XYZ file of C-alpha atoms in Angstrom:
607
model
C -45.746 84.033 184.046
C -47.447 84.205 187.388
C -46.872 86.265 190.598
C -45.954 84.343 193.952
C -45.502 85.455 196.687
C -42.953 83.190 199.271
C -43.812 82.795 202.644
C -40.698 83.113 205.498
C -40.942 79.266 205.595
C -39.584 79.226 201.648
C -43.509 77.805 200.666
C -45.215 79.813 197.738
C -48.338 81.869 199.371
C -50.275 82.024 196.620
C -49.992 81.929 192.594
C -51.727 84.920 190.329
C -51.174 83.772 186.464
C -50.458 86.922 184.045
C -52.955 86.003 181.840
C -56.094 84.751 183.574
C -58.239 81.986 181.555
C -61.808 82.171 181.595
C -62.859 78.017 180.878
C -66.994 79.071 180.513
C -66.799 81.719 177.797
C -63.052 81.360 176.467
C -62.440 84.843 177.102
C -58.211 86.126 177.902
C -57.860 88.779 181.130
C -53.958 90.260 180.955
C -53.184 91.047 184.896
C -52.197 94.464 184.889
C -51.121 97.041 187.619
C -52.030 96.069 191.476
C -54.986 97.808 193.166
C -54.864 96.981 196.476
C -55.919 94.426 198.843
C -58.499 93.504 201.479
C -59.847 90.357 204.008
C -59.321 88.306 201.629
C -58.547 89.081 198.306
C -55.832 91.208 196.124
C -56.711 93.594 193.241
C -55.794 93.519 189.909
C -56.075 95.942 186.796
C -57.256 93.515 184.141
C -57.858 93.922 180.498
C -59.825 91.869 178.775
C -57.527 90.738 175.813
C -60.401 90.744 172.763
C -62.095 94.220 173.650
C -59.816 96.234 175.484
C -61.888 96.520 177.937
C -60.789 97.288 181.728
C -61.736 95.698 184.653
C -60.877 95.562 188.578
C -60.096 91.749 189.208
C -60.935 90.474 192.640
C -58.688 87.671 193.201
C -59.271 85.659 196.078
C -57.133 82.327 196.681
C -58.797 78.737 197.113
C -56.599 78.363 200.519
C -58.322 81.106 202.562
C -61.964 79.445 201.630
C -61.165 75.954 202.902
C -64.536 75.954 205.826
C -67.853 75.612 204.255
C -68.934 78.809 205.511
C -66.232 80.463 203.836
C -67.516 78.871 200.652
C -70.952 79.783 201.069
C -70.530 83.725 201.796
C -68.561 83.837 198.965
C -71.103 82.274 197.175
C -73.514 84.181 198.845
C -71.701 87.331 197.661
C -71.588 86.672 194.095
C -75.189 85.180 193.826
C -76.116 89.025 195.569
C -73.977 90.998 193.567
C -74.467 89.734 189.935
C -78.044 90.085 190.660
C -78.249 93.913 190.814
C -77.835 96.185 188.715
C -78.143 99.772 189.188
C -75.946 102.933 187.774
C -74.864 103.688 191.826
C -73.555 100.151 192.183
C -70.498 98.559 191.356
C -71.166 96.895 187.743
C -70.589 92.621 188.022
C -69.173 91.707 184.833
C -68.395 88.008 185.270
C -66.687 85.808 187.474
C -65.103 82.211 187.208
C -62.405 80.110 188.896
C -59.111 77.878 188.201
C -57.216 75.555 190.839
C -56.072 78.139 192.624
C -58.426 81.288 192.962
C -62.219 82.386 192.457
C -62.196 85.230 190.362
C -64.550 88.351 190.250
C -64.328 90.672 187.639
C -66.031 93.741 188.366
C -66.431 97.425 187.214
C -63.275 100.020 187.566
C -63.753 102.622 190.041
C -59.916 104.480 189.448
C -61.178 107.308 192.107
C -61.123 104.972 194.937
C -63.590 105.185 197.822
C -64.672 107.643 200.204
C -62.413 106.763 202.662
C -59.190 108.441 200.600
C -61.466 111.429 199.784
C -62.253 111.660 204.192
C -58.778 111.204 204.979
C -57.374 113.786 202.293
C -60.498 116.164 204.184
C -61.654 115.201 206.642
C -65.123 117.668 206.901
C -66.558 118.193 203.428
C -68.966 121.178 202.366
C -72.759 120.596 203.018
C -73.311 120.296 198.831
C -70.557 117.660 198.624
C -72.527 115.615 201.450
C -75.367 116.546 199.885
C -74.284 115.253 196.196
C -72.994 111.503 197.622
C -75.764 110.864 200.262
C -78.067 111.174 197.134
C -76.457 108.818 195.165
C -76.707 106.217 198.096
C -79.853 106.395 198.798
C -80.621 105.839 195.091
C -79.064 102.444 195.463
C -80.168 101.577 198.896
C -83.843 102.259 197.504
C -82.995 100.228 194.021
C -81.228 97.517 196.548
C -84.211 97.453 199.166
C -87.288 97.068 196.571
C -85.220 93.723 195.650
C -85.001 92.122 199.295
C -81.553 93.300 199.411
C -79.990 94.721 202.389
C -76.182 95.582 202.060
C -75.222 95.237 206.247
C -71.698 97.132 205.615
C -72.213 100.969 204.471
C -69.038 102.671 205.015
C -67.249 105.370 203.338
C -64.375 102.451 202.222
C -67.327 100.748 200.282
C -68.589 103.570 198.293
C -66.331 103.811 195.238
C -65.897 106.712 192.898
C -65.416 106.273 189.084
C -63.562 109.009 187.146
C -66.673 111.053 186.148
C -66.898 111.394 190.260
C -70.072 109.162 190.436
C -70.301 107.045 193.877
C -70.776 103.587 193.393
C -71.887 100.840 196.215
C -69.862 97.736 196.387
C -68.254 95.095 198.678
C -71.505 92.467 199.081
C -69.809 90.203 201.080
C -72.197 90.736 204.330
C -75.007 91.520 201.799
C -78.298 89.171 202.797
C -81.711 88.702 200.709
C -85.268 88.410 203.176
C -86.615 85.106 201.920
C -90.080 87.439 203.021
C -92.037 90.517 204.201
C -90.973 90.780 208.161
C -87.678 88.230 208.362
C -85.686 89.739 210.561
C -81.678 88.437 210.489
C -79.924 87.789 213.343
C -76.091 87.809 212.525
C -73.729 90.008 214.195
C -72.233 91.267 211.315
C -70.956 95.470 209.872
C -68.085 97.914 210.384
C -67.716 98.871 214.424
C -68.335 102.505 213.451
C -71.377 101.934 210.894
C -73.128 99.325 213.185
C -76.853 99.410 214.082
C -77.958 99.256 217.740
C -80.191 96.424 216.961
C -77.150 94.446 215.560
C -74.938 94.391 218.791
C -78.515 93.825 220.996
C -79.075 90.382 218.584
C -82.610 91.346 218.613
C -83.276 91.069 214.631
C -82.512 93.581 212.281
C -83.619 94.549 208.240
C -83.603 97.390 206.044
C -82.864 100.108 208.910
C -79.556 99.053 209.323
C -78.494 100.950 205.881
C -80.677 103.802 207.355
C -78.466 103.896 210.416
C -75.479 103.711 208.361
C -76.500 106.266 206.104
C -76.603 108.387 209.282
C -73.251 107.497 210.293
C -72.085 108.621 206.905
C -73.620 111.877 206.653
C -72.228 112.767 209.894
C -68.849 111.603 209.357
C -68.704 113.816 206.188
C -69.697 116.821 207.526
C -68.016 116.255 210.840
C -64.699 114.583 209.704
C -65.325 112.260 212.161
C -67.595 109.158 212.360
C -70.371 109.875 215.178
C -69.031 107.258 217.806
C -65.839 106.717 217.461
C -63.296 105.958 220.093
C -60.017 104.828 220.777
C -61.675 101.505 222.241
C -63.782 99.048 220.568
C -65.875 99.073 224.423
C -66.564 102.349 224.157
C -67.571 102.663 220.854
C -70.207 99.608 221.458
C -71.299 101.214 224.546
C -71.833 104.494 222.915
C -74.002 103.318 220.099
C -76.157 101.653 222.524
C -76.457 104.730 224.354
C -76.975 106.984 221.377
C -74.339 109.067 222.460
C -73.154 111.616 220.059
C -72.409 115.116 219.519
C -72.667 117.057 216.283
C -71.033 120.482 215.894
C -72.400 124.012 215.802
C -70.912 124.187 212.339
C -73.344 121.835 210.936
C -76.607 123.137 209.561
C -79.769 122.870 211.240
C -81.259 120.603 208.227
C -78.529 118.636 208.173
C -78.630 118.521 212.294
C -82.001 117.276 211.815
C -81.378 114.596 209.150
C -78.559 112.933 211.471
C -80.934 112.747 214.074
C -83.548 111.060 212.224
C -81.545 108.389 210.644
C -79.831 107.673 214.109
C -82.783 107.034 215.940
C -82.343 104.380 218.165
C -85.181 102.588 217.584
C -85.167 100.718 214.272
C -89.566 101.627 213.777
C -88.928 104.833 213.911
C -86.034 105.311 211.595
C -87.602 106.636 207.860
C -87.230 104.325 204.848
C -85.141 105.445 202.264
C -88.112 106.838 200.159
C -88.706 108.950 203.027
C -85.455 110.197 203.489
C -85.041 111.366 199.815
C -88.176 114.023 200.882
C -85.928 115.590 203.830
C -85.427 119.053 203.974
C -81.648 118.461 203.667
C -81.667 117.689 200.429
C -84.707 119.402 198.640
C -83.951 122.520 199.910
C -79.902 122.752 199.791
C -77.691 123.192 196.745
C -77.120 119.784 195.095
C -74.061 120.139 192.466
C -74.941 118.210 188.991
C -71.404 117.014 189.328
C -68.318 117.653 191.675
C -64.735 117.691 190.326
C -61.934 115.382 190.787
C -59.813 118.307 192.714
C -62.481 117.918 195.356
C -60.768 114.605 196.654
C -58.198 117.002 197.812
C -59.025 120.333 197.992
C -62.080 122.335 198.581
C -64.588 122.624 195.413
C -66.036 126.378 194.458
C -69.366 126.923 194.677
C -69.140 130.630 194.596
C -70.333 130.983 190.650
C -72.666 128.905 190.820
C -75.422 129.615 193.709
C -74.056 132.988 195.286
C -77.022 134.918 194.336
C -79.160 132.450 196.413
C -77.168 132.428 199.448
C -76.824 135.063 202.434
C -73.126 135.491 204.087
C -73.271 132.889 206.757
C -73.986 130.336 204.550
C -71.275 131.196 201.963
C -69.021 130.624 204.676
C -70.157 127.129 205.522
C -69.964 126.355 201.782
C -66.056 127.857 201.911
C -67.212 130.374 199.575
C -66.001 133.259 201.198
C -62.891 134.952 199.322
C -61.541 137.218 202.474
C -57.852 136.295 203.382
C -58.016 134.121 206.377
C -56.341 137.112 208.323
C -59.470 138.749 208.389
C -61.567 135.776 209.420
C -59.424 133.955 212.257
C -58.698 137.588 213.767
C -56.089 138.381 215.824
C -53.683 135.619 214.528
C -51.148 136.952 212.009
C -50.133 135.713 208.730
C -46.816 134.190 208.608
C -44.039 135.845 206.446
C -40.436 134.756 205.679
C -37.559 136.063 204.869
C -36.705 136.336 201.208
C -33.536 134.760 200.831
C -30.740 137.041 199.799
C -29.004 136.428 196.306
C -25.712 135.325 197.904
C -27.500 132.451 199.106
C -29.473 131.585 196.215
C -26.484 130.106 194.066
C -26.999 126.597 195.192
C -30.232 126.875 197.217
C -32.436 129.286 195.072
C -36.139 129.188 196.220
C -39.307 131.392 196.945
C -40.076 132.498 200.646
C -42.764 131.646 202.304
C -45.753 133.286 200.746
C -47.802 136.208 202.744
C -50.683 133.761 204.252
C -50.270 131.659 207.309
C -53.526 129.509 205.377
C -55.303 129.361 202.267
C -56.968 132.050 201.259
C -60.432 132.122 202.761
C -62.025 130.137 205.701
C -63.368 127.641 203.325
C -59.947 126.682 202.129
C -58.152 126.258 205.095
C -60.944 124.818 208.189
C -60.137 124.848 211.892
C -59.257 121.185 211.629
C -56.232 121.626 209.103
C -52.723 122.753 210.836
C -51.580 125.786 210.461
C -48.265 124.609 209.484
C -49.555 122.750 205.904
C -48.969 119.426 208.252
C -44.827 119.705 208.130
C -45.590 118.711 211.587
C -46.912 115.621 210.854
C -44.794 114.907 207.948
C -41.855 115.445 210.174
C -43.384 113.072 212.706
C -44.438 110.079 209.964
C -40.932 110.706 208.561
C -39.290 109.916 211.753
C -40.926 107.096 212.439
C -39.485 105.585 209.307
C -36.243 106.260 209.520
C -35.629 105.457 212.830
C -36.971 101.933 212.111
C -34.449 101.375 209.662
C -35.981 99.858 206.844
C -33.179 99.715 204.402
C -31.324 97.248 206.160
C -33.917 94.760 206.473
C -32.399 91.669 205.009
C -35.372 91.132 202.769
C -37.877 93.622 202.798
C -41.286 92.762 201.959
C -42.016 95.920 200.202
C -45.071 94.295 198.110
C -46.609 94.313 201.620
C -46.732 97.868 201.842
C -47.684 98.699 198.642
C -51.144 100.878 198.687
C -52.239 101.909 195.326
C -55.262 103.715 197.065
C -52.661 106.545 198.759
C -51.440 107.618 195.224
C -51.720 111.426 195.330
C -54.197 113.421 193.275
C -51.809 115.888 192.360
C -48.291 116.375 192.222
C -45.413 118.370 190.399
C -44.874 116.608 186.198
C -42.696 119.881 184.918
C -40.930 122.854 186.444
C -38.728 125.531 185.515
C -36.223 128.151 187.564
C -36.629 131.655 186.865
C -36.371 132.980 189.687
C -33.073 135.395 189.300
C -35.821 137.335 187.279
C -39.655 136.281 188.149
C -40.471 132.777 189.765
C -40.826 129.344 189.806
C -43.121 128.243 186.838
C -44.826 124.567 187.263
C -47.043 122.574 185.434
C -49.343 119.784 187.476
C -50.471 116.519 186.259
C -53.256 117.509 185.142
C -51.550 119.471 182.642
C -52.555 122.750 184.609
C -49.994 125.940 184.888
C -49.018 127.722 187.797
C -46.324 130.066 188.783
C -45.205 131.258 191.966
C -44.080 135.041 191.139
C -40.867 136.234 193.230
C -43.195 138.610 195.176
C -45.280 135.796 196.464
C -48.296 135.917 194.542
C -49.175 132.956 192.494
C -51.626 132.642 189.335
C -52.682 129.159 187.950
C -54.237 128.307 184.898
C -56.435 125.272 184.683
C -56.108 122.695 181.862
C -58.898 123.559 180.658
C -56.545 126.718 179.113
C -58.888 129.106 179.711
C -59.440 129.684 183.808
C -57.225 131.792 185.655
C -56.907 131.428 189.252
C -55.116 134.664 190.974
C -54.132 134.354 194.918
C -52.819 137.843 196.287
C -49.777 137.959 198.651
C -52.306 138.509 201.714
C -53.814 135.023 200.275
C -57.285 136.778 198.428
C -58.359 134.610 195.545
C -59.516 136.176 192.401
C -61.037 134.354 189.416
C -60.461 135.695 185.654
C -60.353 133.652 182.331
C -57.431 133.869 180.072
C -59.090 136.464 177.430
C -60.741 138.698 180.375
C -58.130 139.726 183.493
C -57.239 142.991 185.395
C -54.907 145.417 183.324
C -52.634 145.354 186.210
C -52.047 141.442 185.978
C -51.080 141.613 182.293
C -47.448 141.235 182.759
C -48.095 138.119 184.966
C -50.543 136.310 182.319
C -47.655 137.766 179.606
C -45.205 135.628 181.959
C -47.545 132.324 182.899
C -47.989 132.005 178.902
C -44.487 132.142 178.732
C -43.751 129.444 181.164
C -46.491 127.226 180.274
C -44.998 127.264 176.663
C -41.291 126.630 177.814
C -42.530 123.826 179.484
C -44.750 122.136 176.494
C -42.036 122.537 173.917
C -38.675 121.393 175.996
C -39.541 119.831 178.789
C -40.792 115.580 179.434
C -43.422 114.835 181.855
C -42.748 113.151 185.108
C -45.565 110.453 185.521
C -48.497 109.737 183.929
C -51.675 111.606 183.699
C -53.602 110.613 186.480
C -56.422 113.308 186.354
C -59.323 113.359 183.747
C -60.962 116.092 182.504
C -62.792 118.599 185.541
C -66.279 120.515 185.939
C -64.196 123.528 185.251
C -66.347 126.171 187.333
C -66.102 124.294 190.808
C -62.032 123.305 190.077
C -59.548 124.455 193.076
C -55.892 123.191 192.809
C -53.373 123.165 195.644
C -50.960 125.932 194.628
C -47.076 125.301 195.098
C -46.097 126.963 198.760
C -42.860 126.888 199.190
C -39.784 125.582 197.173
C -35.543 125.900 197.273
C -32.789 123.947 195.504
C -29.594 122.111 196.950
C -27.185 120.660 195.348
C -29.060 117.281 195.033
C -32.826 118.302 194.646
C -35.705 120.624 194.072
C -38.148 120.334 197.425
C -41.484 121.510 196.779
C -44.250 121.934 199.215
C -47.941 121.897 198.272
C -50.339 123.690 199.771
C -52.610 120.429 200.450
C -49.047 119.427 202.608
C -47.710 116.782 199.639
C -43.993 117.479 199.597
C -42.423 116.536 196.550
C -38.393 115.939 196.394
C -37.205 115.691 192.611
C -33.475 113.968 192.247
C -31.055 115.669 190.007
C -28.564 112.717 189.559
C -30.817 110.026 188.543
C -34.172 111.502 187.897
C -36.216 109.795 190.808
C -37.881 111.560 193.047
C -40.559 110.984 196.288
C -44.363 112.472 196.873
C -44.838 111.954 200.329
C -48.771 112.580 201.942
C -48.807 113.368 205.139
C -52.991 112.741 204.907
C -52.454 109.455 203.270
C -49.010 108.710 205.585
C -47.758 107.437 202.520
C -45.049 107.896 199.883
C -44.602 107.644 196.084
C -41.326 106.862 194.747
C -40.426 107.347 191.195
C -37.582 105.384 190.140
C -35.256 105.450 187.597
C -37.327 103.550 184.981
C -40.517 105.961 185.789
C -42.033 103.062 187.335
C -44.781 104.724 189.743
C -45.470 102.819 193.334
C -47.486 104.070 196.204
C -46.238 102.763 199.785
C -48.057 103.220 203.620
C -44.942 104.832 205.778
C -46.430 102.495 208.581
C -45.705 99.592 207.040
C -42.594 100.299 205.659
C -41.467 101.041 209.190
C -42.863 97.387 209.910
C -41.438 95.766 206.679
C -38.539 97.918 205.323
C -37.822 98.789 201.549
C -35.318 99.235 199.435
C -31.994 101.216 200.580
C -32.709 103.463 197.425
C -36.257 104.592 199.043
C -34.636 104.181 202.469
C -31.696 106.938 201.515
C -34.620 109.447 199.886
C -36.987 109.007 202.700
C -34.235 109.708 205.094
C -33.452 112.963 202.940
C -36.852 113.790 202.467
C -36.931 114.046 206.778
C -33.778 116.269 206.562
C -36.068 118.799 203.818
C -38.915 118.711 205.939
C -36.902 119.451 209.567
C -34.882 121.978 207.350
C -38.267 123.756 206.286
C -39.632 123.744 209.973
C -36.445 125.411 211.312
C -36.528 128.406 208.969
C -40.247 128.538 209.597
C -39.306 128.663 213.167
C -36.673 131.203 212.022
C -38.908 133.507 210.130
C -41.305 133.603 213.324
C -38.537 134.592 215.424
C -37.097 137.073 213.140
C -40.860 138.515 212.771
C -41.326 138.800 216.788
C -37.672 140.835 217.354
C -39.126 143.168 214.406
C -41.849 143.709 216.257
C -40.518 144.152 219.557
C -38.835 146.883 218.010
């Protein structure tokens, strides 16, 4: 059976067999789940049939390489790729072809890229930075010692397996000097990433990964890449000019580095062997591994190099426990309403908690909205609906299909106990949390054994499950209780996306806010992923305001990750069309008694 996709014209597009033939070695790939697509080429899950083995299958059809060139920088790109071979690269396995498409079969990165870690946020802490930059320049100086330069660094080509280890791949502007001193001359990168020395034409060589590597480390840290603008003019303009600003938050090593790697003039850029020396990195914290919760929420650091750190830096590092009260002064928490118990028959759920953000100024940055992004969820939501997309006559909803926008974490169990204590939850990672009636919360990791404890006023305390505060013994007594319920009687909602975490640097979004209707639970993470779980028929909606995208569950637990743009450009399915128009009426419903909450806050004051 193959996949084929039909152009508006009623011709087939292209043709993507279910069991992909290998003629050179005899080998059997079975085409598995999709993920993603690029310039040219769609992604496949693909198991090799004999060992079990998985792979990520680059499938690019014969019809898009009909010009020479086309043919040769493909060939180009395989002749570079399967000639390296280093443990910060993307592994080649094989590749091979049949009538219809050249396939490349290459190693499984399931974390993604950078790109989905920047976008989930933005500015990372200095040891993060610290921890990837490394592993590039490992491969840049492993790629570079074999005449290799790779022309397109960018955070969308460094991949992350699922032991968090970055990975270069995507050689498909890659070029090999023939000899000591060529120079190339093709105009070729990512607008943000690209070298001065590309746009002048004048001949560039290794220094363009230097510069690149520049425009990474400052896009990290920043959030933002250096030159950016809304205009492709200006952003040319600026890189020729060298114009760029780096924030007072950044360090003054890290300052430094920046400024050496995006030097203007190629000569006096330093080589990658050089650039392992800097300051940056031999004297800064460098974490032996970083967890996957870091591709959504801010890593701990606290246990591990405190005693080696003065206040100001612990702050940079988002190691600082104080409530974010008493760092962003003069702004006050927000606090809700509880909801009285005549209105809790049909819509029972916890207030707001006592923290307008996270719980210390590492958690919540000055870039992140103080209103957990309902604001932009609201707006994305919008956008959607008012396009319609359910009564497109035939939506092309494989179009908008982004496996790389799945969330990291979402909701698998949950249980109401609120007429007594809370809301107990379990995540899919198989972590426990519970969000008491008075607003605290406590989480236990999957690990069983770490116990994370956030205060009403949004301090964080860290315990274990054998060692905790006398006074929080009735609320371990009661997360046992729920995580047990849970185990024993309840099914899981998905499938385990997360493996197992470096347990000491672990931080999980905790559940917000929540209430039941008559329809659905809404739940609101504190990472802004609001999760809508159908009574009738069991589906239910992530939506990402981040990754402006949505997950739909349906009926058959069959688990698809669409972009809200282009489901606004394509339509969907009237099923996803009637849940993303609820989910809009949840999120304008939890704005308004925000709003409510405020106002009833200000007259109490007044008074």
């Amino acid at each position: 059976m193959a996949s084929t996709v039909v152009k508006d014209d009623g011709r087939p597009k292209e043709t993507i067999p279910e069991i992909l033939h290998d003629p050179g070695t005899g080998k059997r790939y079975l085409r598995g789940r999709f993920l993603g697509k690029g310039g040219f080429a769609k992604c496949y899950e693909l198991t090799d049939m004999d060992t079990k083995e998985l792979w990520a299958g680059k499938i690019v059809p014969k019809s898009l390489l009909v010009k020479q060139h086309q043919k040769d920088k493909m060939a180009q790109e395989i002749a570079i790729h399967r000639s390296v071979a280093h443990r910060h690269i993307v592994q080649f396995h094989t590749f091979f072809e049949d009538s219809e498409n050249v396939y490349i079969l290459l190693e499984l990165c399931r974390r993604r890229s950078l790109m989905e870690l920047h976008k989930r946020r933005k500015a990372v802490t200095e040891p993060e930075a610290r921890y990837f930059s490394l592993q590039i320049i490992e491969a840049c100086q492993y790629l570079h010692n074999n005449k290799v330069i790779h022309r397109d660094l960018k955070l969308g080509n460094l991949f992350l397996n699922d032991e968090m280890e970055l990975k270069i791949g995507d050689f498909g502007l890659a070029t090999k000097l023939d000899y000591e001193g060529e120079r190339k001359k093709t105009l070729c990168g990512t607008p943000n990433y690209i070298a001065p020395e590309v746009l002048g034409k004048k001949g560039h060589s290794y220094e363009v990964d230097v510069w690149s590597l520049g425009c990474i480390v400052f896009t990290l840290l920043v959030g933002k890449p250096p030159f950016e603008t809304s205009c492709l003019k200006d952003t040319y303009m600026r890189i020729k000019k060298n114009e760029y600003h780096i924030p007072p938050k950044v360090s003054i090593p890290a300052r430094n580095l920046i400024n050496r790697l995006l030097r203007p003039n190629p000569t006096e850029r330093p080589n990658m062997d050089q650039i392992i020396e800097d300051p940056f990195f031999t004297s800064g914290y460098l974490p032996p591994r970083l967890p996957t919760s870091c591709l959504t929420m801010v890593p701990r650091f606290d246990g591990l190099i405190k005693q080696s750190l003065d206040a100001s830096d612990m702050v940079v590092l988002g190691m600082s426990r104080k409530p974010l009260l008493d760092v962003n002064e003069g702004q006050r928490p927000f606090t809700a309403e509880p909801m009285k118990r005549d209105e809790r028959k049909n819509d029972r759920g916890a207030g707001e908690p006592d923290l307008e953000g996270r719980a210390e100024a590492g958690r919540k940055t000055e870039e992140e909205p103080r209103d957990y992004y309902l604001s932009d969820l609201c707006g994305q939501l919008s956008a959607v609906v008012a396009s319609k997309p359910g009564e497109r006559v035939n939506p092309q909803l494989d179009e908008c299909e982004d496996p790389a926008a799945i969330p990291i974490y979402w909701i698998s169990k949950w249980v109401d106990y609120s007429d007594k204590y809370g809301l107990g939850y379990q995540l899919c990672d198989n972590s426990v949390g519970v969000l008491y009636n008075d607003s605290t919360r406590m989480t236990l990791l999957s690990n069983g054994d770490n116990i994370h404890y956030i205060e009403r006023n949004g301090e964080e305390h860290y315990h274990t499950i054998r060692q905790f505060p006398e006074t929080l013994s009735k609320k371990v007594t009661l997360l046992k209780y729920f995580r047990n319920y849970m185990n024993e009687h309840l099914l899981k909602a998905g499938a385990n996306m997360t493996p197992r975490d470096s347990d000491e640097m672990i931080r999980l979004p905790f559940l917000r806010t929540w209430f039941r209707t008559r329809n659905a639970i809404v739940l609101h993470l504190s990472n802004g992923t609001l999760q809508i779980n159908f009574f009738q028929d069991h589906t239910k909606v992530i939506v990402c305001p981040l990754m402006a995208a949505v997950t739909y569950i349906d009926e058959k637990r069959e688990f698809r990750t669409y972009r809200l743009n282009l489901i606004e450009k394509y339509g969907c399915s009237r099923d996803l069309a009637s849940r993303l128009r609820y989910a809009r009426t949840m999120v304008e419903r939890l704005i308004n008694s925000k709003s409510a909450s405020s106002s009833n806050r200000a007259k109490s004051a007044a008074s």
